[in-house]
Coordinates of C-alpha atoms in Angstrom, one line a residue:
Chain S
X20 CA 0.1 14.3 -1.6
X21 CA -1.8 13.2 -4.0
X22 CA 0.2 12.7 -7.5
X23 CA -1.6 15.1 -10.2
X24 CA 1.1 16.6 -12.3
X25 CA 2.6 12.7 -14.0
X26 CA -1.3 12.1 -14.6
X27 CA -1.2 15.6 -17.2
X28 CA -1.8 13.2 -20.3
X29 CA 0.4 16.0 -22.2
X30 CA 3.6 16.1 -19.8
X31 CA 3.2 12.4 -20.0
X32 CA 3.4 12.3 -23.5
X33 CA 6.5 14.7 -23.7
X34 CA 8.4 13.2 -21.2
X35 CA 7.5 9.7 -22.9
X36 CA 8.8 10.9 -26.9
X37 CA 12.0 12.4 -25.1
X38 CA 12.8 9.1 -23.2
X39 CA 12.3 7.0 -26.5
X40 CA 14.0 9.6 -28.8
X41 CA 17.3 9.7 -27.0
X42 CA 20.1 9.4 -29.5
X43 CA 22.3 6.3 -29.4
X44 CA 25.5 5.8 -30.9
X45 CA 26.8 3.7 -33.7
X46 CA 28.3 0.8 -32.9
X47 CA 30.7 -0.1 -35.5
X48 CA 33.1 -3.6 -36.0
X49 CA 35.6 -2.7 -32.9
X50 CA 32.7 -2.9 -30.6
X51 CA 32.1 -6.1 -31.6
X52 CA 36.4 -6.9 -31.5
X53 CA 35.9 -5.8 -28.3
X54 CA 33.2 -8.0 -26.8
X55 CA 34.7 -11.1 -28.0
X56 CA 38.2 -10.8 -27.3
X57 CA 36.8 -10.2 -23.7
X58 CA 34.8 -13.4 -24.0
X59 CA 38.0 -15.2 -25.5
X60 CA 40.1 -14.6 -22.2
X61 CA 36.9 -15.4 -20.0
X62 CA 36.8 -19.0 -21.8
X63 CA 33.8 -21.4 -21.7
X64 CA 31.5 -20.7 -19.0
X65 CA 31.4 -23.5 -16.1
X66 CA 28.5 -25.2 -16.2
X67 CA 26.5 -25.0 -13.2
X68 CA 26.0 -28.5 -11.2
X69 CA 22.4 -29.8 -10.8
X70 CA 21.4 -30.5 -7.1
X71 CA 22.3 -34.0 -6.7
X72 CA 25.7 -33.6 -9.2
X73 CA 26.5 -30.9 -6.8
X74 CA 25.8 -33.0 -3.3
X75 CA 27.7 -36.3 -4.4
X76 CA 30.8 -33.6 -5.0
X77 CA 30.2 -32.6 -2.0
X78 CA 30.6 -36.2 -0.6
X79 CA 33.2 -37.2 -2.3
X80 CA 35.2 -34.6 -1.3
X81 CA 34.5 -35.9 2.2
X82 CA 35.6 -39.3 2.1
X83 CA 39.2 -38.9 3.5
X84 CA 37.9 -37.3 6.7
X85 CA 35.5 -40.3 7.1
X86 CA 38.3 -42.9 6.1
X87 CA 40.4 -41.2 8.8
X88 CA 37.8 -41.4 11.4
X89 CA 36.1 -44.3 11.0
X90 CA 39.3 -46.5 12.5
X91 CA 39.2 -44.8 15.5
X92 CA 35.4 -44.9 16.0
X93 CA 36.2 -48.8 15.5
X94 CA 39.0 -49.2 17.9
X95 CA 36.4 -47.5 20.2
X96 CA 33.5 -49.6 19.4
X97 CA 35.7 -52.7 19.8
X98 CA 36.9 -51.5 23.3
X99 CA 33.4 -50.4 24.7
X100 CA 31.4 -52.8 26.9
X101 CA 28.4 -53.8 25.3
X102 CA 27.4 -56.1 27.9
X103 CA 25.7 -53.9 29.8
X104 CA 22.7 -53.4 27.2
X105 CA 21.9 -57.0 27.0
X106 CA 21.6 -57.3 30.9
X107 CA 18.8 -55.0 31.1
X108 CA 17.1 -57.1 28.3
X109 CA 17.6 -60.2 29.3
X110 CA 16.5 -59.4 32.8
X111 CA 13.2 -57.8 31.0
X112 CA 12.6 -60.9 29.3
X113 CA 13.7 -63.3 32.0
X114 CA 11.3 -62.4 35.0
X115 CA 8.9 -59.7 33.4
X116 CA 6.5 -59.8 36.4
X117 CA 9.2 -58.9 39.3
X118 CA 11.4 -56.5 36.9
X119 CA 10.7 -53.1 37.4
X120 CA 12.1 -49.5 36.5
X121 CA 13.5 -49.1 40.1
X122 CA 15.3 -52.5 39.7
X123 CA 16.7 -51.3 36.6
X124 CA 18.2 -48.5 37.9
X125 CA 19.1 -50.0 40.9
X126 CA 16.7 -48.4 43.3
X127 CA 14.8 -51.5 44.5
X128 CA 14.4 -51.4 48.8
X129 CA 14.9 -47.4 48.9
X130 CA 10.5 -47.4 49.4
Chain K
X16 CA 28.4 -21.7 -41.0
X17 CA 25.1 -21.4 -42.7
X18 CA 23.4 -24.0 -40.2
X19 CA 24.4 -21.7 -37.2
X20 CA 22.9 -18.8 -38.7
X21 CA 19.4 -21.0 -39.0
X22 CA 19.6 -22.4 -35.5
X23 CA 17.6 -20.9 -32.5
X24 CA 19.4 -19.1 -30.0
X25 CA 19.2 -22.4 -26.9
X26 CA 21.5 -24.2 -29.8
X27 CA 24.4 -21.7 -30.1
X28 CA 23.9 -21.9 -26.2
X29 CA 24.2 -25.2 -26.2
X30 CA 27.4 -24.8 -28.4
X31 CA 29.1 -22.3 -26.5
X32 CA 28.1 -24.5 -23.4
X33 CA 30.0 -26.8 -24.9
X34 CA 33.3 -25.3 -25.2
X35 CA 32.7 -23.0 -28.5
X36 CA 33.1 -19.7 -27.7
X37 CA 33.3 -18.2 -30.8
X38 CA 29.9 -19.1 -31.5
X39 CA 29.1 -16.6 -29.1
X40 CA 29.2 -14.1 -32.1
X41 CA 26.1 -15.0 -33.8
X42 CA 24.0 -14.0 -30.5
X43 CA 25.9 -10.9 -30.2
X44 CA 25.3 -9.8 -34.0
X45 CA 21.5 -11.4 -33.4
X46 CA 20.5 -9.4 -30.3
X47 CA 23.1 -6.3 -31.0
X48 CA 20.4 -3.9 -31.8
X49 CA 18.0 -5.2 -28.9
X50 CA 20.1 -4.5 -26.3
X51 CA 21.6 -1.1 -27.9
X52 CA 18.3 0.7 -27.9
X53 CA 17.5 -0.7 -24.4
X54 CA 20.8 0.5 -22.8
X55 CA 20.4 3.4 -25.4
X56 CA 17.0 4.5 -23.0
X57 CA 18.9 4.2 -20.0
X58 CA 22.1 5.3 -19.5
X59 CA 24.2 9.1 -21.2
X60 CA 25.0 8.6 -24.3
X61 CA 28.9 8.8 -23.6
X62 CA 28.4 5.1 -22.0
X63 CA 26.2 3.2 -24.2
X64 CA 29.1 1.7 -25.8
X65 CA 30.5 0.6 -22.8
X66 CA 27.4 -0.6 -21.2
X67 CA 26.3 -2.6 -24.2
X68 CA 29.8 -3.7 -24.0
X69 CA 28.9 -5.1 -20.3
X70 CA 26.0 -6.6 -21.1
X71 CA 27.3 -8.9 -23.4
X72 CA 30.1 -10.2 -21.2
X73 CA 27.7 -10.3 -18.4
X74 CA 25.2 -12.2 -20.6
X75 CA 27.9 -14.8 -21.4
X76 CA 29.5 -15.2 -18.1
X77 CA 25.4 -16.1 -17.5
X78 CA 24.6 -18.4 -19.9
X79 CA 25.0 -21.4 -18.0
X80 CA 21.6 -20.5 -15.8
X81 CA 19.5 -20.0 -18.9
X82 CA 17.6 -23.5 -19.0
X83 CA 16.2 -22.2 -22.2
X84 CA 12.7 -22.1 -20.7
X85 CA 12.4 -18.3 -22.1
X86 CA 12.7 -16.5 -24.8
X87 CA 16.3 -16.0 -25.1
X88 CA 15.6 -12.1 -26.3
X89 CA 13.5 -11.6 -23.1
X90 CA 16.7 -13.3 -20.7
X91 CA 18.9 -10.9 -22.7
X92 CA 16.6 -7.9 -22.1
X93 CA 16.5 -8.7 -18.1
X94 CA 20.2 -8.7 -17.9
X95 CA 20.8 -5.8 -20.2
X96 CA 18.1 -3.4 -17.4
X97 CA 19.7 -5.2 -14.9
X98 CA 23.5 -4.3 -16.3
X99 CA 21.5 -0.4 -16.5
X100 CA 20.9 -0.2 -12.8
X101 CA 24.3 -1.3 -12.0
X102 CA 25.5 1.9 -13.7
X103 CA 23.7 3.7 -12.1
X104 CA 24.0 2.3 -8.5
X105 CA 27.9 2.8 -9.3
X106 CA 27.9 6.2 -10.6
X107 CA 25.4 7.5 -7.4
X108 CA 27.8 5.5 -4.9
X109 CA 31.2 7.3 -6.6
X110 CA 29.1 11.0 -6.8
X111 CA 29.9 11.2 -10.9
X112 CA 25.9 12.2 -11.3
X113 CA 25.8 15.4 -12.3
X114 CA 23.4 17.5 -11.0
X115 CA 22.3 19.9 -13.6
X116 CA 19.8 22.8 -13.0
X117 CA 17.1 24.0 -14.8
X118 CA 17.3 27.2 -17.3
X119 CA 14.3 29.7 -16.9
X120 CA 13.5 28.2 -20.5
X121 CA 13.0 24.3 -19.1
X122 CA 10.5 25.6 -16.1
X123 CA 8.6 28.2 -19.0
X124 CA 8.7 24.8 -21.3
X125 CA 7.1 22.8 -18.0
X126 CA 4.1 26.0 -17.0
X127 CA 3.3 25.8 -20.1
X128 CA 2.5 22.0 -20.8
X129 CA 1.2 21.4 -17.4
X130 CA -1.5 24.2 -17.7
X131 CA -2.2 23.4 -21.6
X132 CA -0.9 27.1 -22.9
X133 CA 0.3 26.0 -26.2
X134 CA 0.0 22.6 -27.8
X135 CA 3.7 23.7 -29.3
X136 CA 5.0 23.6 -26.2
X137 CA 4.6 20.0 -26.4
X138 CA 5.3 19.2 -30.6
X139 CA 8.0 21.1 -31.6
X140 CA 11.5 19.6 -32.0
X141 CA 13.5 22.2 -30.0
X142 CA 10.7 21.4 -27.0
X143 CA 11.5 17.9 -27.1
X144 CA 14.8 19.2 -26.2
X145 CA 13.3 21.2 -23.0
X146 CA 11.4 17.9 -22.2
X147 CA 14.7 15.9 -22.2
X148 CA 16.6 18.2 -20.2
X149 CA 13.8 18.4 -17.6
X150 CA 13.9 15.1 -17.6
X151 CA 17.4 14.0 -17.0
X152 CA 17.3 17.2 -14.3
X153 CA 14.5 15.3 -12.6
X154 CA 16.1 11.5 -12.8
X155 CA 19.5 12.8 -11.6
X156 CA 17.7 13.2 -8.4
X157 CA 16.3 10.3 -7.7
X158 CA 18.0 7.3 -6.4
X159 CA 19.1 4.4 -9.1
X160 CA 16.6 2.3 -7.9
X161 CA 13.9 5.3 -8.4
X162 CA 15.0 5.9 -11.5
X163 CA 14.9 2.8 -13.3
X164 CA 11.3 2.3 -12.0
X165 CA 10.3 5.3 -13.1
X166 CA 11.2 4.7 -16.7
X167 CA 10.0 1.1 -16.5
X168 CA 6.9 1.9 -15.3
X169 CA 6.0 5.6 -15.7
X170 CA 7.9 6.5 -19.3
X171 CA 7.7 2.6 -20.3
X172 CA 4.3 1.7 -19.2
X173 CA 5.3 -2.1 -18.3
X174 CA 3.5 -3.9 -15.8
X175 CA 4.3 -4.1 -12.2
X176 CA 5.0 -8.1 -12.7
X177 CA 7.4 -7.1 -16.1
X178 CA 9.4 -4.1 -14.1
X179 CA 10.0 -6.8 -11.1
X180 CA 10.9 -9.1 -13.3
X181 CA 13.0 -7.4 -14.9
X182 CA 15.0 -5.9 -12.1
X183 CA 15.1 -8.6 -9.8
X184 CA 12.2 -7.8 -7.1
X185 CA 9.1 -8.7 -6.2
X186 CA 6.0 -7.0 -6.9
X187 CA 5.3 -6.1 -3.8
X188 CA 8.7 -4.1 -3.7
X189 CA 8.0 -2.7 -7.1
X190 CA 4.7 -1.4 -6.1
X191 CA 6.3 0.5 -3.0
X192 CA 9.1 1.5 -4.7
X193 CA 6.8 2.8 -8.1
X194 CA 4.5 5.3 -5.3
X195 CA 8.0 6.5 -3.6
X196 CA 9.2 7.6 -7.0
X197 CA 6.1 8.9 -8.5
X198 CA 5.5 10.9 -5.2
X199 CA 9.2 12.3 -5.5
X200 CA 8.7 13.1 -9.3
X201 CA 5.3 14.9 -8.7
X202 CA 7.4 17.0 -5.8
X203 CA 10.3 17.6 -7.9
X204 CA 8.1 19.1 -10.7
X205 CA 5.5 20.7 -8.8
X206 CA 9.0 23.2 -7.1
X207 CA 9.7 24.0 -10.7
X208 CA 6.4 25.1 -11.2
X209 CA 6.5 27.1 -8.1
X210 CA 9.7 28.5 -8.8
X211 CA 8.2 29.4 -12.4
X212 CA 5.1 31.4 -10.6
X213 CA 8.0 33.5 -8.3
X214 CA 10.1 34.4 -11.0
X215 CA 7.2 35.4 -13.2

């Protein structure tokens, strides 16, 4: 349906004084009493962090989990081999021409 | 007290920012009549006061997201339609609309501007009565969101971009919105016309 009756310029123009001649009322000093003693028990608006303000918070509010978990990751560390790694290298570097994947993964003689 | 009242609105900001919040005053008595005679367009008259009331706290528990990059009149106005269509979205959800009907006078008042009968139907004083009544018949069934585009767009004549941003959308949504509405005004009206030609 095709909208015909808002384009009547006159209706238009009717409707249009009645919306911008609505009465409003007067708005005397306890208005404005008002307004501020609600603002007054509000108190200063928080600022809002930036971006980075807000992620170093963020951090920082972290650290004592991380203190707390870093010793154990390091008593774990310490008590993991780390040998094995460095064989696989060194045999890579020691005989490149006879190492192979299937050595590596100890599969050599199963062709 | 005198260099307050020459500062621009992003320094009391920046005051009140700062932890004075009676300098919040000065942008109240500044931008009172600004946002009386935008709430004063939108919501009954019983609830101006409170509204205007509303837009001002709003506008202050706001003020730390206004960078200053705006007019501070314009960031004021946005809140103050936005603070309109909260009302509205409240009183719709809680059913304290009322619906009024129309009087046999209000639909004569319509036929005869529609179909250009009397050019008094339109000018006199006690028409712009008939008009305001139809009016607020018509608004009070439409949805908040209707509504407010409606008299943004419609009564208003601001641009799609202005009514978005305004409100909060995006264009796109305003644009969808704005055919919804006008389609349900046109439909609205054209059964008190029809109405008018049975009675008659």
């Amino acid at each position: 349906m095709k909208p015909t009756i808002l384009k009547n310029k006159s209706l238009k123009k009717a409707l249009q004084n009645a919306h911008f001649s609505r009465e409003v009322p007067a708005l005397g000093d306890q208005w404005k009493v008002k307004v501020m003693r609600r603002v007054r028990e509000i108190g200063p608006p928080a600022r809002v962090p930036g971006f980075w303000n807000g992620l170093e918070s963020m951090l920082w509010r972290l650290a004592p989990v991380n203190a707390i978990l870093i010793i154990p990751l390091i008593l774990l560390f310490l008590n993991m081999d780390f040998d094995l790694g460095y064989d696989y290298l060194s045999n890579l570097s020691a005989e490149p021409e006879t190492s192979s994947l299937s050595y590596l993964m100890g599969m050599e003689g199963l062709q | 007290m005198n260099r307050i009242l020459e500062t621009n609105d992003s320094a009391i900001v920046a005051q009140v920012l700062q932890g004075d919040v009676n300098a919040f005053e000065y942008l109240l008595n500044r931008h009172r009549d600004l946002v009386l005679k935008i709430v004063g367009k939108h919501v009954p008259f019983q609830e101006v006061e409170g509204t205007t009331q509303d837009v001002f706290v709003r506008a202050f528990r706001s003020l730390p997201s206004y960078k200053g990059e705006g007019v501070f009149s314009q960031w004021l106005s946005s809140i103050a339609i936005r603070t309109c269509y909260d009302y509205w979205r409240r009183a719709y959800r809680n059913k304290e609309v009322p619906e009024a009907s129309l009087s046999e006078q209000q639909r004569n008042w319509l036929g005869k501007v529609v179909s250009g009968e009397s050019e008094q139907a339109r000018e006199e004083d006690d028409h712009q009565t008939e008009a305001r009544e139809l009016l607020d018949w018509a608004l009070s069934r439409m949805s908040a969101k209707d509504r407010m585009v409606i008299e943004l767009l419609y009564l208003e004549e601001l641009s799609v971009k202005e009514v978005a941003d305004l409100l909060g959308f995006t264009p796109a949504n305003i644009k969808v919105r704005a055919f919804r509405s006008r389609r349900k005004l046109e439909k609205l009206l054209r059964g008190v016309l029809e109405k008018r030609k049975k009675t008659s």
